[in-house]
Structure formats: C-alpha cells, structure tokens
Coordinates of C-alpha atoms in Angstrom, one line a residue:
Chain A
X141 CA -31.3 41.7 32.0
X142 CA -33.7 41.0 29.3
X143 CA -34.4 37.7 27.9
X144 CA -32.7 38.5 24.6
X145 CA -29.7 39.9 26.4
X146 CA -29.5 36.7 28.6
X147 CA -29.6 34.5 25.5
X148 CA -27.0 36.3 23.8
X149 CA -24.7 36.2 26.6
X150 CA -25.3 32.5 27.2
X151 CA -24.7 31.8 23.4
X152 CA -21.4 34.0 23.7
X153 CA -20.2 32.3 26.8
X154 CA -20.9 28.8 25.3
X155 CA -19.0 29.8 22.1
X156 CA -16.1 30.7 24.2
X157 CA -16.1 27.3 26.1
X158 CA -15.4 25.8 22.6
X159 CA -13.3 28.3 20.9
X160 CA -11.5 29.9 23.8
X161 CA -9.7 32.7 21.7
X162 CA -12.4 33.7 19.5
X163 CA -11.7 35.0 16.0
X164 CA -8.0 36.4 16.5
X165 CA -7.4 39.9 15.3
X166 CA -3.7 40.4 17.0
X167 CA -0.8 38.1 16.4
X168 CA -0.9 37.2 20.0
X169 CA -4.3 36.1 19.6
X170 CA -3.4 34.1 16.4
X171 CA -0.6 32.5 18.4
X172 CA -3.0 31.6 21.1
X173 CA -5.6 30.3 18.7
X174 CA -3.2 27.9 17.1
X175 CA -1.8 26.6 20.4
X176 CA -5.2 26.2 22.1
X177 CA -6.8 24.2 19.3
X178 CA -6.4 20.3 19.0
X179 CA -6.6 20.5 15.4
X180 CA -4.6 23.6 14.7
X181 CA -1.8 22.7 17.2
X182 CA -0.4 20.4 14.6
X183 CA 1.1 23.5 13.1
X184 CA 3.4 25.9 15.0
X185 CA 2.3 29.2 15.6
X186 CA 4.9 30.6 13.3
X187 CA 6.3 29.1 10.2
X188 CA 9.6 29.6 8.1
X189 CA 8.9 31.6 4.8
X190 CA 10.6 28.7 2.9
X191 CA 8.0 26.2 3.9
X192 CA 5.3 28.5 2.3
X193 CA 6.9 28.7 -1.0
X194 CA 4.7 26.6 -3.5
X195 CA 7.8 25.9 -5.6
X196 CA 9.6 24.5 -2.8
X197 CA 7.3 21.7 -1.8
X198 CA 4.5 22.0 -4.3
X199 CA 2.3 21.0 -1.4
X200 CA 2.7 17.3 -2.3
X201 CA 2.6 16.1 1.2
X202 CA -0.5 17.9 1.8
X203 CA -2.0 16.8 -1.2
X204 CA -1.3 13.2 -0.4
X205 CA -3.0 13.7 3.3
X206 CA -6.0 15.4 1.5
X207 CA -6.3 12.3 -0.8
X208 CA -6.4 10.2 2.5
X209 CA -9.0 12.4 3.9
X210 CA -11.3 12.2 0.6
X211 CA -10.6 8.5 0.4
X212 CA -11.7 8.0 4.1
X213 CA -14.9 9.9 3.7
X214 CA -15.9 8.3 0.4
X215 CA -14.7 4.8 1.6
X216 CA -17.0 4.9 4.7
X217 CA -19.9 6.1 2.6
X218 CA -19.2 3.1 0.1
X219 CA -19.0 0.5 2.8
X220 CA -22.7 1.3 3.7
X221 CA -23.7 -0.1 0.2
X222 CA -21.0 -2.9 -0.1
X223 CA -21.1 -6.5 0.9
X224 CA -17.9 -8.6 0.7
X225 CA -18.9 -11.7 -0.4
X226 CA -18.4 -13.2 -3.9
X227 CA -22.2 -13.5 -4.6
X228 CA -23.0 -10.0 -3.5
X229 CA -19.8 -7.9 -4.2
X230 CA -20.4 -7.4 -7.8
X231 CA -24.1 -6.6 -7.4
X232 CA -23.2 -4.0 -4.7
X233 CA -21.1 -2.3 -7.5
X234 CA -23.7 -2.3 -9.9
X235 CA -26.2 -0.9 -7.2
X236 CA -23.5 1.9 -6.6
X237 CA -23.3 2.5 -10.4
X238 CA -27.1 2.7 -11.2
X239 CA -29.4 2.4 -8.0
X240 CA -27.6 4.6 -5.0
X241 CA -28.0 8.4 -5.3
X242 CA -24.6 9.8 -6.1
X243 CA -23.2 6.4 -6.0
X244 CA -21.2 6.8 -9.2
X245 CA -19.7 10.1 -7.9
X246 CA -18.7 8.6 -4.8
X247 CA -17.2 5.6 -6.4
X248 CA -15.4 7.4 -8.9
X249 CA -13.8 9.9 -6.5
X250 CA -12.6 7.0 -4.4
X251 CA -11.2 5.4 -7.4
X252 CA -9.5 8.3 -8.6
X253 CA -8.3 9.6 -5.3
X254 CA -6.8 6.4 -4.7
X255 CA -4.8 6.6 -7.9
X256 CA -3.8 10.1 -7.1
X257 CA -2.7 9.4 -3.7
X258 CA -0.2 6.9 -5.1
X259 CA 1.0 9.6 -7.6
X260 CA 1.2 12.2 -5.0
X261 CA 2.9 10.1 -2.5
X262 CA 5.7 9.1 -5.0
X263 CA 6.1 12.6 -6.2
X264 CA 6.4 13.8 -2.4
X265 CA 9.2 11.3 -2.1
X266 CA 10.8 12.7 -5.2
X267 CA 10.5 16.3 -3.7
X268 CA 12.0 15.3 -0.3
X269 CA 14.9 13.4 -1.9
X270 CA 15.9 16.2 -4.5
X271 CA 15.7 18.8 -1.8
X272 CA 17.8 16.7 0.8
X273 CA 14.8 16.6 3.2
X274 CA 15.9 13.3 4.4
X275 CA 19.1 14.3 6.1
X276 CA 19.9 15.2 9.8
X277 CA 17.7 15.2 11.9
X278 CA 14.9 14.0 9.7
X279 CA 16.5 10.4 8.8
X280 CA 13.6 8.5 10.7
X281 CA 10.9 10.4 9.1
X282 CA 12.0 9.5 5.8
X283 CA 11.9 5.8 6.8
X284 CA 8.2 6.5 8.1
X285 CA 7.5 7.8 4.7
X286 CA 8.8 4.8 2.9
X287 CA 6.4 2.9 5.4
X288 CA 3.6 5.1 4.2
X289 CA 4.4 4.7 0.7
X290 CA 4.2 1.0 0.9
X291 CA 1.1 1.1 2.9
X292 CA -0.5 3.3 0.3
X293 CA 0.3 0.7 -2.5
X294 CA -1.1 -2.0 0.0
X295 CA -4.3 0.0 0.5
X296 CA -4.8 0.6 -3.2
X297 CA -3.9 -3.0 -4.1
X298 CA -6.5 -4.5 -1.3
X299 CA -9.2 -2.3 -2.7
X300 CA -8.6 -3.5 -6.2
X301 CA -10.1 -6.8 -5.5
X302 CA -13.4 -5.6 -3.9
X303 CA -15.3 -4.9 -7.2
X304 CA -15.1 -8.6 -7.9
X305 CA -15.0 -8.0 -11.6
X306 CA -12.7 -9.5 -14.2
X307 CA -10.2 -6.5 -13.7
X308 CA -10.1 -7.0 -10.2
X309 CA -9.9 -10.8 -10.1
X310 CA -7.1 -11.3 -12.5
X311 CA -5.0 -8.3 -11.2
X312 CA -5.2 -10.1 -7.7
X313 CA -4.4 -13.4 -9.4
X314 CA -1.2 -12.1 -11.0
X315 CA -0.4 -10.1 -7.6
X316 CA -0.8 -12.9 -5.2
X317 CA 1.1 -15.3 -7.2
X318 CA 4.0 -12.9 -7.4
X319 CA 4.0 -13.2 -3.6
X320 CA 4.4 -16.8 -3.8
X321 CA 8.0 -16.7 -5.5
X322 CA 9.3 -15.1 -2.2
X323 CA 11.8 -17.9 -1.2
X324 CA 11.0 -20.0 1.7
X325 CA 7.9 -18.1 3.0
X326 CA 6.3 -17.4 -0.4
X327 CA 3.6 -20.1 -0.4
X328 CA 2.8 -19.5 3.1
X329 CA 2.4 -15.6 2.6
X330 CA 0.2 -16.3 -0.4
X331 CA -2.0 -18.7 1.8
X332 CA -2.2 -16.1 4.6
X333 CA -3.1 -13.3 2.1
X334 CA -5.8 -15.3 0.4
X335 CA -6.9 -17.3 3.4
X336 CA -6.7 -20.5 1.4
X337 CA -5.5 -21.6 -2.0
X338 CA -7.9 -20.0 -4.5
X339 CA -9.3 -16.5 -4.8
X340 CA -12.7 -17.0 -3.3
X341 CA -14.9 -15.8 -0.2
X342 CA -12.0 -16.1 2.0
X343 CA -9.5 -14.1 0.2
X344 CA -12.3 -11.2 -0.7
X345 CA -13.0 -11.1 3.2
X346 CA -9.3 -10.8 4.2
X347 CA -8.7 -7.9 1.4
X348 CA -11.8 -6.2 2.9
X349 CA -10.7 -6.3 6.3
X350 CA -7.1 -5.2 5.3
X351 CA -8.5 -2.4 3.1
X352 CA -11.1 -1.0 5.6
X353 CA -9.6 -1.6 9.0
X354 CA -5.9 -2.9 9.4
X355 CA -4.3 -0.7 6.8
X356 CA -6.1 2.5 7.6
X357 CA -5.4 2.3 11.1
X358 CA -1.7 1.5 10.3
X359 CA -1.7 4.5 8.1
X360 CA -3.4 6.9 10.4
X361 CA -0.9 6.0 13.0
X362 CA 2.2 6.3 10.7
X363 CA 0.7 9.8 9.5
X364 CA 0.6 10.8 13.0
X365 CA 4.0 10.1 13.6
X366 CA 5.3 11.6 10.4
X367 CA 3.3 14.9 11.1
X368 CA 4.6 15.0 14.7
X369 CA 8.2 14.6 13.4
X370 CA 7.6 17.4 10.7
X371 CA 6.0 19.6 13.5
X372 CA 9.1 18.9 15.8
X373 CA 11.9 19.3 13.2
X374 CA 10.3 21.9 10.8
X375 CA 10.5 21.6 7.2
X376 CA 14.0 21.3 5.5
X377 CA 15.6 24.8 4.7
X378 CA 18.5 26.2 2.9
X379 CA 21.9 26.8 4.9
X380 CA 21.7 29.6 7.1
X381 CA 18.1 29.6 7.5
X382 CA 18.2 26.1 9.1
X383 CA 19.3 25.2 12.7
X384 CA 23.0 24.5 13.1
X385 CA 23.5 20.7 13.2
X386 CA 25.0 20.1 16.6
X387 CA 27.1 17.1 17.6
X388 CA 24.5 16.3 20.1
X389 CA 21.7 16.2 17.7
X390 CA 23.8 13.7 15.5
X391 CA 24.2 11.4 18.6
X392 CA 20.4 11.5 18.9
X393 CA 20.2 14.2 21.5
X394 CA 17.4 16.9 21.6
X395 CA 17.4 18.3 18.2
X396 CA 17.5 22.1 17.7
X397 CA 14.1 23.3 17.4
X398 CA 12.6 26.7 16.2
X399 CA 9.6 26.4 18.2
X400 CA 9.3 28.5 21.4
X401 CA 8.8 25.8 23.9
X402 CA 11.7 24.1 22.2
X403 CA 13.7 27.0 23.4
X404 CA 12.4 26.6 27.1
X405 CA 13.2 22.9 26.9
X406 CA 16.7 23.8 26.1
X407 CA 17.1 26.9 28.4
X408 CA 19.3 24.9 30.8
X409 CA 22.0 24.4 28.2
X410 CA 23.6 27.8 27.6
X411 CA 26.3 26.3 25.7
X412 CA 24.4 25.5 23.0
X413 CA 23.1 28.0 20.6
X414 CA 19.4 27.3 20.1
X415 CA 18.3 30.3 18.1
X416 CA 18.0 29.0 14.6
X417 CA 16.8 32.2 13.1
X418 CA 15.6 35.7 13.8
X419 CA 12.0 35.0 14.8
X420 CA 10.9 38.1 12.9
X421 CA 11.8 36.3 9.8
X422 CA 9.1 33.9 10.4
X423 CA 5.5 34.6 9.5
X424 CA 2.4 33.8 11.4
X425 CA 0.7 30.4 10.5
X426 CA -2.5 32.0 10.9
X427 CA -3.4 33.5 8.2
X428 CA -0.3 32.6 5.9
X429 CA -0.1 28.8 6.3
X430 CA -3.9 28.0 7.1
X431 CA -5.2 30.0 4.2
X432 CA -2.8 28.4 1.8
X433 CA -3.8 25.0 3.1
X434 CA -7.5 25.7 2.9
X435 CA -7.0 26.8 -0.5
X436 CA -5.0 23.6 -1.6
X437 CA -7.7 21.5 0.1
X438 CA -10.5 23.3 -2.0
X439 CA -8.4 22.9 -5.2
X440 CA -7.9 19.2 -4.5
X441 CA -11.7 18.7 -3.7
X442 CA -12.9 20.6 -6.7
X443 CA -10.4 18.9 -9.0
X444 CA -11.5 15.5 -7.8
X445 CA -15.2 16.3 -8.2
X446 CA -14.6 17.4 -11.8
X447 CA -12.6 14.2 -12.6
X448 CA -15.2 12.1 -10.9
X449 CA -17.9 13.8 -13.0
X450 CA -16.2 13.4 -16.3
X451 CA -14.6 10.0 -15.9
X452 CA -16.4 6.7 -14.7
X453 CA -14.2 4.4 -12.7
X454 CA -13.7 1.1 -14.6
X455 CA -16.1 -1.8 -13.9
X456 CA -15.8 -5.0 -16.1
X457 CA -17.9 -8.0 -16.2
X458 CA -18.3 -10.3 -13.2
X459 CA -15.2 -12.1 -12.2
X460 CA -14.8 -15.5 -14.1
X461 CA -12.1 -17.5 -12.8
X462 CA -12.2 -19.7 -15.9
X463 CA -11.5 -16.9 -18.6
X464 CA -8.3 -15.1 -18.3
X465 CA -8.5 -11.7 -20.1
X466 CA -5.7 -11.3 -22.7
X467 CA -3.6 -9.4 -21.4
X468 CA -4.1 -9.7 -17.6
X469 CA -2.5 -6.8 -16.0
X470 CA -1.9 -5.9 -12.4
X471 CA -2.9 -2.3 -11.2
X472 CA -1.0 0.3 -13.0
X473 CA 1.5 1.2 -10.5
X474 CA 2.7 -2.5 -10.3
X475 CA 2.9 -2.6 -14.0
X476 CA 6.6 -1.8 -14.0
X477 CA 7.1 -4.8 -11.8
X478 CA 4.9 -6.7 -13.9
X479 CA 7.1 -5.7 -16.9
X480 CA 10.2 -7.1 -15.0
X481 CA 8.1 -10.2 -14.0
X482 CA 7.6 -11.0 -17.6
X483 CA 11.2 -11.6 -17.8
X484 CA 11.7 -13.5 -14.4
X485 CA 8.9 -13.8 -11.5
X486 CA 11.6 -13.9 -9.0
X487 CA 13.6 -11.1 -10.0
X488 CA 10.5 -8.7 -10.9
X489 CA 8.3 -9.9 -8.2
X490 CA 10.6 -10.3 -5.2
X491 CA 14.2 -9.5 -5.7
X492 CA 13.9 -5.9 -7.3
X493 CA 11.0 -4.7 -5.0
X494 CA 12.9 -6.0 -2.0
X495 CA 16.0 -4.2 -3.0
X496 CA 14.1 -1.1 -3.8
X497 CA 12.5 -0.9 -0.3
X498 CA 15.6 -1.9 1.5
X499 CA 17.6 0.8 -0.6
X500 CA 14.8 3.4 0.3
X501 CA 15.0 2.7 3.9
X502 CA 18.8 3.0 3.9
X503 CA 19.0 6.2 1.9
X504 CA 19.5 8.5 4.9
X505 CA 21.9 6.3 6.4
X506 CA 23.9 5.9 3.2
X507 CA 24.0 9.5 2.7
X508 CA 24.9 11.0 5.9
X509 CA 26.5 14.1 4.6
X510 CA 24.5 17.1 5.9
X511 CA 25.3 19.2 2.9
X512 CA 23.0 20.5 0.1
X513 CA 19.7 20.6 2.2
X514 CA 16.9 22.9 1.5
X515 CA 17.5 23.5 -2.3
X516 CA 16.3 21.7 -5.3
X517 CA 19.0 19.7 -7.1
X518 CA 22.0 20.9 -4.9
X519 CA 25.1 20.6 -6.9
X520 CA 26.7 19.7 -3.6
X521 CA 24.6 16.2 -4.0
X522 CA 25.0 15.8 -7.6
X523 CA 25.9 12.1 -7.5
X524 CA 22.8 11.3 -5.1
X525 CA 20.6 13.3 -7.1
X526 CA 21.6 11.4 -10.3
X527 CA 21.1 8.0 -8.7
X528 CA 17.7 8.7 -7.5
X529 CA 16.9 10.4 -10.8
X530 CA 17.6 7.4 -12.6
X531 CA 15.7 5.2 -10.3
X532 CA 12.9 7.5 -10.5
X533 CA 12.7 7.7 -14.4
X534 CA 13.3 3.8 -14.9
X535 CA 10.3 3.3 -12.3
X536 CA 8.1 5.6 -14.7
X537 CA 9.4 4.3 -18.0
X538 CA 8.8 0.7 -16.8
X539 CA 5.5 1.7 -15.7
X540 CA 4.5 3.4 -18.8
X541 CA 5.8 0.3 -20.9
X542 CA 3.6 -2.0 -18.9
X543 CA 0.6 0.3 -19.1
X544 CA 0.7 1.4 -22.6
X545 CA 3.1 -0.7 -24.7
X546 CA 1.8 -4.1 -23.7
X547 CA -0.9 -5.9 -25.4
X548 CA -2.2 -9.4 -25.8
X549 CA 0.3 -12.2 -24.7
X550 CA 2.3 -9.4 -23.2
X551 CA 3.6 -8.7 -26.7
X552 CA 4.8 -5.1 -27.6
X553 CA 2.1 -2.9 -29.0
X554 CA 2.2 0.8 -30.0
X555 CA -0.6 2.7 -27.9
X556 CA -1.8 4.4 -31.1
X557 CA -2.6 1.5 -33.0
X558 CA -5.4 0.7 -30.8
Chain B
X224 CA 20.7 -4.1 71.0
X225 CA 20.1 -5.7 67.6
X226 CA 23.3 -5.3 65.5
X227 CA 22.3 -4.1 62.0
X228 CA 23.3 -6.4 59.0
X229 CA 26.2 -4.9 57.1
X230 CA 25.0 -3.0 54.1
X231 CA 26.8 -4.9 51.6
X232 CA 25.2 -8.2 52.4
X233 CA 21.7 -6.7 52.6
X234 CA 22.3 -4.9 49.2
X235 CA 23.6 -7.9 47.8
X236 CA 20.7 -9.9 48.9
X237 CA 18.1 -7.4 47.7
X238 CA 20.1 -7.2 44.3
X239 CA 19.9 -10.7 43.9
X240 CA 16.2 -10.9 44.8
X241 CA 15.6 -7.7 42.6
X242 CA 17.6 -9.4 39.7
X243 CA 15.6 -12.6 40.1
X244 CA 12.3 -10.9 40.0
X245 CA 13.4 -8.7 36.9
X246 CA 14.6 -11.8 35.1
X247 CA 11.6 -13.9 35.8
X248 CA 9.2 -10.9 35.0
X249 CA 11.1 -10.0 31.8
X250 CA 11.2 -13.7 30.7
X251 CA 7.4 -14.1 31.5
X252 CA 6.5 -10.7 29.5
X253 CA 8.7 -11.9 26.6
X254 CA 7.3 -15.4 26.6
X255 CA 3.8 -13.9 26.8
X256 CA 4.4 -11.6 24.1
X257 CA 6.1 -14.4 21.8
X258 CA 3.3 -16.8 22.5
X259 CA 0.7 -14.2 21.7
X260 CA 2.4 -13.5 18.4
X261 CA 2.6 -17.2 17.7
X262 CA -1.0 -17.9 18.5
X263 CA -2.0 -15.0 16.3
X264 CA 0.1 -16.1 13.4
X265 CA -1.4 -19.7 13.7
X266 CA -5.0 -18.0 13.9
X267 CA -4.5 -16.6 10.7
X268 CA -4.0 -19.9 8.7
X269 CA -7.4 -21.3 8.3
X270 CA -8.0 -25.0 9.3
X271 CA -10.9 -25.6 7.1
X272 CA -11.1 -24.5 3.4
X273 CA -14.5 -24.0 1.9
X274 CA -13.0 -24.6 -1.5
X275 CA -13.8 -26.7 -4.6
X276 CA -12.9 -30.4 -4.1
X277 CA -9.5 -31.3 -5.4
X278 CA -10.9 -34.6 -6.6
X279 CA -14.0 -34.6 -8.7
X280 CA -15.7 -36.4 -11.7
X281 CA -15.5 -34.8 -15.2
X282 CA -17.8 -37.0 -17.3
X283 CA -18.0 -40.4 -18.9
X284 CA -15.1 -41.6 -21.4
X285 CA -17.4 -41.3 -24.2
X286 CA -17.8 -37.4 -23.6
X287 CA -14.3 -36.9 -24.7
X288 CA -13.7 -37.2 -28.5
X289 CA -10.7 -38.9 -29.5
X290 CA -7.7 -36.7 -30.5
X291 CA -8.7 -33.5 -29.4
X292 CA -8.4 -31.7 -26.2
X293 CA -11.3 -31.0 -24.0
X294 CA -11.2 -27.7 -22.0
X295 CA -13.1 -27.8 -18.7
X296 CA -13.2 -24.2 -17.6
X297 CA -14.7 -24.5 -14.3
X298 CA -11.9 -27.2 -13.2
X299 CA -9.4 -25.3 -15.0
X300 CA -7.7 -28.2 -16.8
X301 CA -7.7 -30.2 -20.4
X302 CA -8.8 -33.7 -20.7
X303 CA -7.2 -35.5 -23.7
X304 CA -8.4 -38.7 -25.2
X305 CA -5.5 -40.4 -27.1
X306 CA -5.2 -43.8 -28.6
X307 CA -2.9 -44.8 -25.7
X308 CA -5.3 -43.7 -23.1
X309 CA -6.8 -40.6 -21.1
X310 CA -4.8 -37.9 -19.6
X311 CA -5.4 -34.5 -18.0
X312 CA -3.2 -31.4 -17.9
X313 CA -3.9 -28.2 -15.8
X314 CA -4.6 -24.9 -17.5
X315 CA -3.0 -23.0 -14.7
X316 CA 0.1 -21.3 -15.8
X317 CA 2.9 -22.1 -13.4
X318 CA 4.1 -18.5 -13.9
X319 CA 1.2 -16.5 -12.3
X320 CA -1.8 -18.5 -12.5
X321 CA -3.4 -17.3 -15.6
X322 CA -5.4 -19.9 -17.8
X323 CA -3.2 -21.1 -20.7
X324 CA -4.8 -21.5 -24.2
X325 CA -4.5 -24.7 -26.5
X326 CA -2.9 -23.7 -29.5
X327 CA -3.3 -25.3 -33.0
X328 CA 0.3 -26.6 -33.0
X329 CA -0.6 -28.6 -30.1
X330 CA 1.1 -26.9 -27.3
X331 CA -0.2 -24.3 -24.9
X332 CA 0.2 -20.4 -24.6
X333 CA -0.2 -18.0 -21.7
X334 CA -2.1 -14.8 -22.6
X335 CA -0.6 -13.1 -19.6
X336 CA 3.1 -13.1 -20.0
X337 CA 3.8 -14.9 -23.3
X338 CA 4.8 -18.3 -21.7
X339 CA 4.7 -21.2 -24.2
X340 CA 4.4 -25.0 -23.4
X341 CA 4.7 -28.0 -25.8
X342 CA 2.0 -30.5 -26.3
X343 CA 3.1 -32.3 -23.0
X344 CA 3.1 -29.1 -20.9
X345 CA 6.9 -28.6 -20.8
X346 CA 8.1 -25.2 -20.8
X347 CA 9.7 -24.1 -24.4
X348 CA 9.5 -20.3 -23.7
X349 CA 9.7 -18.3 -20.2
X350 CA 8.8 -17.0 -18.1
X351 CA 7.1 -19.9 -16.6
X352 CA 9.4 -21.6 -14.2
X353 CA 7.8 -25.2 -14.2
X354 CA 5.8 -27.3 -16.5
X355 CA 2.1 -27.7 -16.6
X356 CA 0.7 -29.9 -13.8
X357 CA -0.3 -33.5 -15.0
X358 CA -3.3 -34.9 -12.9
X359 CA -3.9 -38.6 -12.1
X360 CA -7.1 -40.0 -13.3
X361 CA -9.3 -42.9 -12.3
X362 CA -12.8 -44.4 -12.8
X363 CA -15.7 -43.9 -10.6
X364 CA -18.2 -46.6 -9.4
X365 CA -20.8 -44.8 -12.0
X366 CA -18.3 -45.0 -14.8
X367 CA -17.2 -41.6 -14.8
X368 CA -13.6 -40.3 -15.3
X369 CA -12.5 -38.7 -11.8
X370 CA -9.6 -36.2 -11.9
X371 CA -7.4 -36.1 -8.7
X372 CA -5.5 -32.7 -8.5
X373 CA -3.7 -33.7 -5.6
X374 CA -2.0 -36.7 -7.5
X375 CA 0.5 -35.2 -10.0
X376 CA 1.8 -37.7 -12.5
X377 CA 4.7 -37.8 -15.1
X378 CA 3.8 -36.8 -18.7
X379 CA 4.1 -40.4 -19.9
X380 CA 1.0 -41.2 -17.8
X381 CA -2.1 -42.6 -19.7
X382 CA -5.3 -44.0 -18.2
X383 CA -6.8 -46.8 -20.1
X384 CA -10.5 -47.4 -19.5

C-alpha cells in the first residue's frame, strides 16, 4: 500500500468513526443518518407534511430557539469584556461600544435578538393557541411553554440592568418596586431580588448571576423538555391526519405515536390501533425538514446582522440614582403592565400578571375538548379563539400605549408630536 | 427438627420492620430536603448590607435658607427651614421609587406615573398609595443637622435648633 493510499484510508476510516453513515444517498441512509446522530436525532426520520407548511407554524418556535442560540453565543462573547460592578459596568459598555473589535455588532445583536425573542415567543404562543396545539396530548407542553415565556421575560429583564445606564437603573427601580406590592411576601421578594434595599452592587451581581447562569440553565432544561415532548407527540395536525385520541392516552397512558419505535413499544397491544396515518404520506426529514431549518437559521442570522449593523442598541448616560428621567419607563414588554400600574400598582403589578399566568397555565385544562386541532381559527373553537384573541389584542394595545403614547409625568402624548 | 415460624408472623414482622425503615428513611430524606431548601432560602438573604448609612449629617442649620426647600439628591430627600423649625421629607415616591420634584405651588409631583402630593407630602392624586416619608432630625456634636431615615415622624414634626 502506498503512503498516499494509507493516509486516504485512515482519513476515511477516521471520518466514519465520527459520521457513521456518511453523506446519505438513499432514504434508508437518510433515516440512519438522522437516528445515529446525537444532534439530528431530535428530529424523527420522517415528518408529516403539515409540520413543514410555513403557513401553519410560521417557524415561530424555531425562530425563538434560534434567537436563544444567537443570544447564547453573543452573550458569552460579551461576558469576556463585562465586569458586573457599579464602578466598572458602564465602562465595560463604553469599551464594547468604542474599543472592542466587533463589540458594537455583538452588543447590538444581543440586544435586538433579546427583543426579537420576546416577540417570537409571544407569537409562537398565539400560533399554538389558534391552531389548538395545546390540546390532548400536548397539554403539559403548553404549560412548559408558559414557563419558557416567563423565563424569556426574566432573562430580558435581568439583562436590562447590566449596562448600568440611566435606562437600566430606572427601569429596574420601577420593576423591582412592582415586586414589592405582592401581598405578604412583596418586601421580602424585593429584598431577595436586590440583595439589599437599594439598587447597588449587590443587585447588579444578583441580576448578573441570574442572567448568565441560573436562568439560562433553567431555560435550556425547559427547552429540552419542550423539544422532547414535541418529538414524542409530533406537531399538531388536522383531524384525519392526527392520531385518534384514545381513552388510554386521555388517562395519561402511552400516547399514540407516529414514530416507528413508538409502534414497537405498543406492539403488545393489538387492541389499540396505533398507525396514525399511512407512513407514505410522511416525507423524509432529511432533506425536507433539515434544509428548511437551515434556511430559516440563515435568514434569522442574516436579518439580525442587518438590524445590528443599521441600529445601535441604546446606551444612555451613567446610572444616576439622584435624577429620575421623565418619564421613567420599564422595558417595553412590561409597558402594558406599567400602563395598568399607573392606575394601581397592586392591580397592574401583581393581580393582573398573576391572573394572566394562572389563566395561561390552566388553558389546556379549562378547554379539554379535543375538537378543532390542527387548523387556524377552527370554527369549532370560536369562543376560545375569541377570548384569547381579545387577550392578545389588549396586551398589544396596552404595550403600544405605554411605549408610544406616554410622555413626561406619564401624561398622554401623540407619538408624531415628538 | 426446628419448626419454621408461621409465614404470617414472619411476614408481619418483616412488614413492620420494612415499614419502619421506609418511614424513617422517607422522613429523613424529606427533612433533609426541607432543611436544605430552608438553608438555601436563608443564605439568599444577606446579613450585612454595604449600603449608604440611614443616619447621616446634611450640613449646618445656616446652610438651609428659610422658606425654600433644599433638595439633597444623593440622600434623596428635601430639607425645609420654616419659621417653626426644620423638617425633612423623602423624595422617594411611595408608588414605584422615582424621585419626586418640588413644584411651585408647594407640593410634589412624581415624573414617572403622575402622582401628586401636597406640601406635607400627603397624596392628593394617585397612584401613590402612601404619603411621602418624614424623617426625624437631630443635631450632631459638631452642630450639624442629622437626618435619621429609620425614624419616621408625623407631618407636624418640627425640629428647633
């Protein structure tokens, strides 16, 4: 054997120890490639055409996840130049803006991706609701999703303080004082969150640890559970193309699964029909799903770059506890609540958000009817759609009012009057 | 020949022992977890706060002109020198903690959510739920006015030098 042939053979063998299937050219190999890869195995080998339709999901869950990826990468990069202390934090921001190579792009991407993630997660929740995706057997995954929404807001909120500028300081002053209105535990909760009674070095360090360690670990864990359940249950589909809901599944038994090893797991139950649809109706995840996912990732990354290059993330002057800007606004996604807080701190800051979270968690259990799944705005679920639609519109309108129509002393202003 | 024990008695004894071990074990684990959670919660409450003192001198009585309020931004309070004596009112809005501004009419207005207070710091327009805090005053050995933010006093309080 020549040296060249030896090197070639060794490389090929070595390559095969990593990618056992190689580049798949047949459907069998494509299935094998999906199943044998740790990363690809989050997908099933075959998927329903319904879950590939862009107009069904709008890729919102995936976009939320991509935002999380971008935020992780840019966030870790920013950590290398950031010091979480009141003396140094703002200087770090100025360094990132003017001294660090690519610092502004990284910071801008991080800030805009954080905003985009809040929007994407909210829209994803609306999509799942309006297509009835929270119904049997996906009730618990909806609850996990509500948890992820809250954590997304928590991540964004804790990140808001870190620049230690006026915007950060006063948004967190308003936000943490809202926590103080919770009956009984409010003052303790605020003391716990701030690590003291004022927003100082203790609060900044706590927000930093929450933002960079505790909440990301919690989010990644919940995302794993969320994906695992999607993987097990598949995406919601219209009647006829979805597995029949069995009484056993309703009682919490093994849910009908489209996946092949799901069939094997159920093979000792001949009484229960387990074939949800003709497998031939399904398409190979490689390339149909994978290419779409890659294309969407590319689109998200390119869009974020464009936005980050065109628009700078805001950075006001150094935090000054003695001078309150007028008006002092919370982050935009809390401005709907701040608008309510303007009328009553308890109602807007504690009661309404508490009831919203409770109602969202209970949604799948208050609406147990299995009908109207898999299509947008199913007429069979008109009442539920109306209720959620009003909730979504009110949320958006209140947020817009707080963001655009409130000026000094929280008085009404028209945005076009400057 | 040794007679084996009746199976019922053995099973019962074993079941009692098993139940005892199970109960003891479970109780210990639960107690451990509860203790751990309690200790974690306690750990999160700091024992020492490296925060500005709540009792501090603000200057000599002559530094405060009669009739007009003096705003001390770093301490977030107003000091008033009236004919009846000195008094100090917090500038921290009781709604959500913004600094209130002193207005020409003699009261206070919060820039964040529009709360309004009269000259004594009493709420005349929401959403603030409580009046502005009044702080007790004293005189230090060096003749300086000292504000004690832990000593909350009534609005008729006046400190004579």
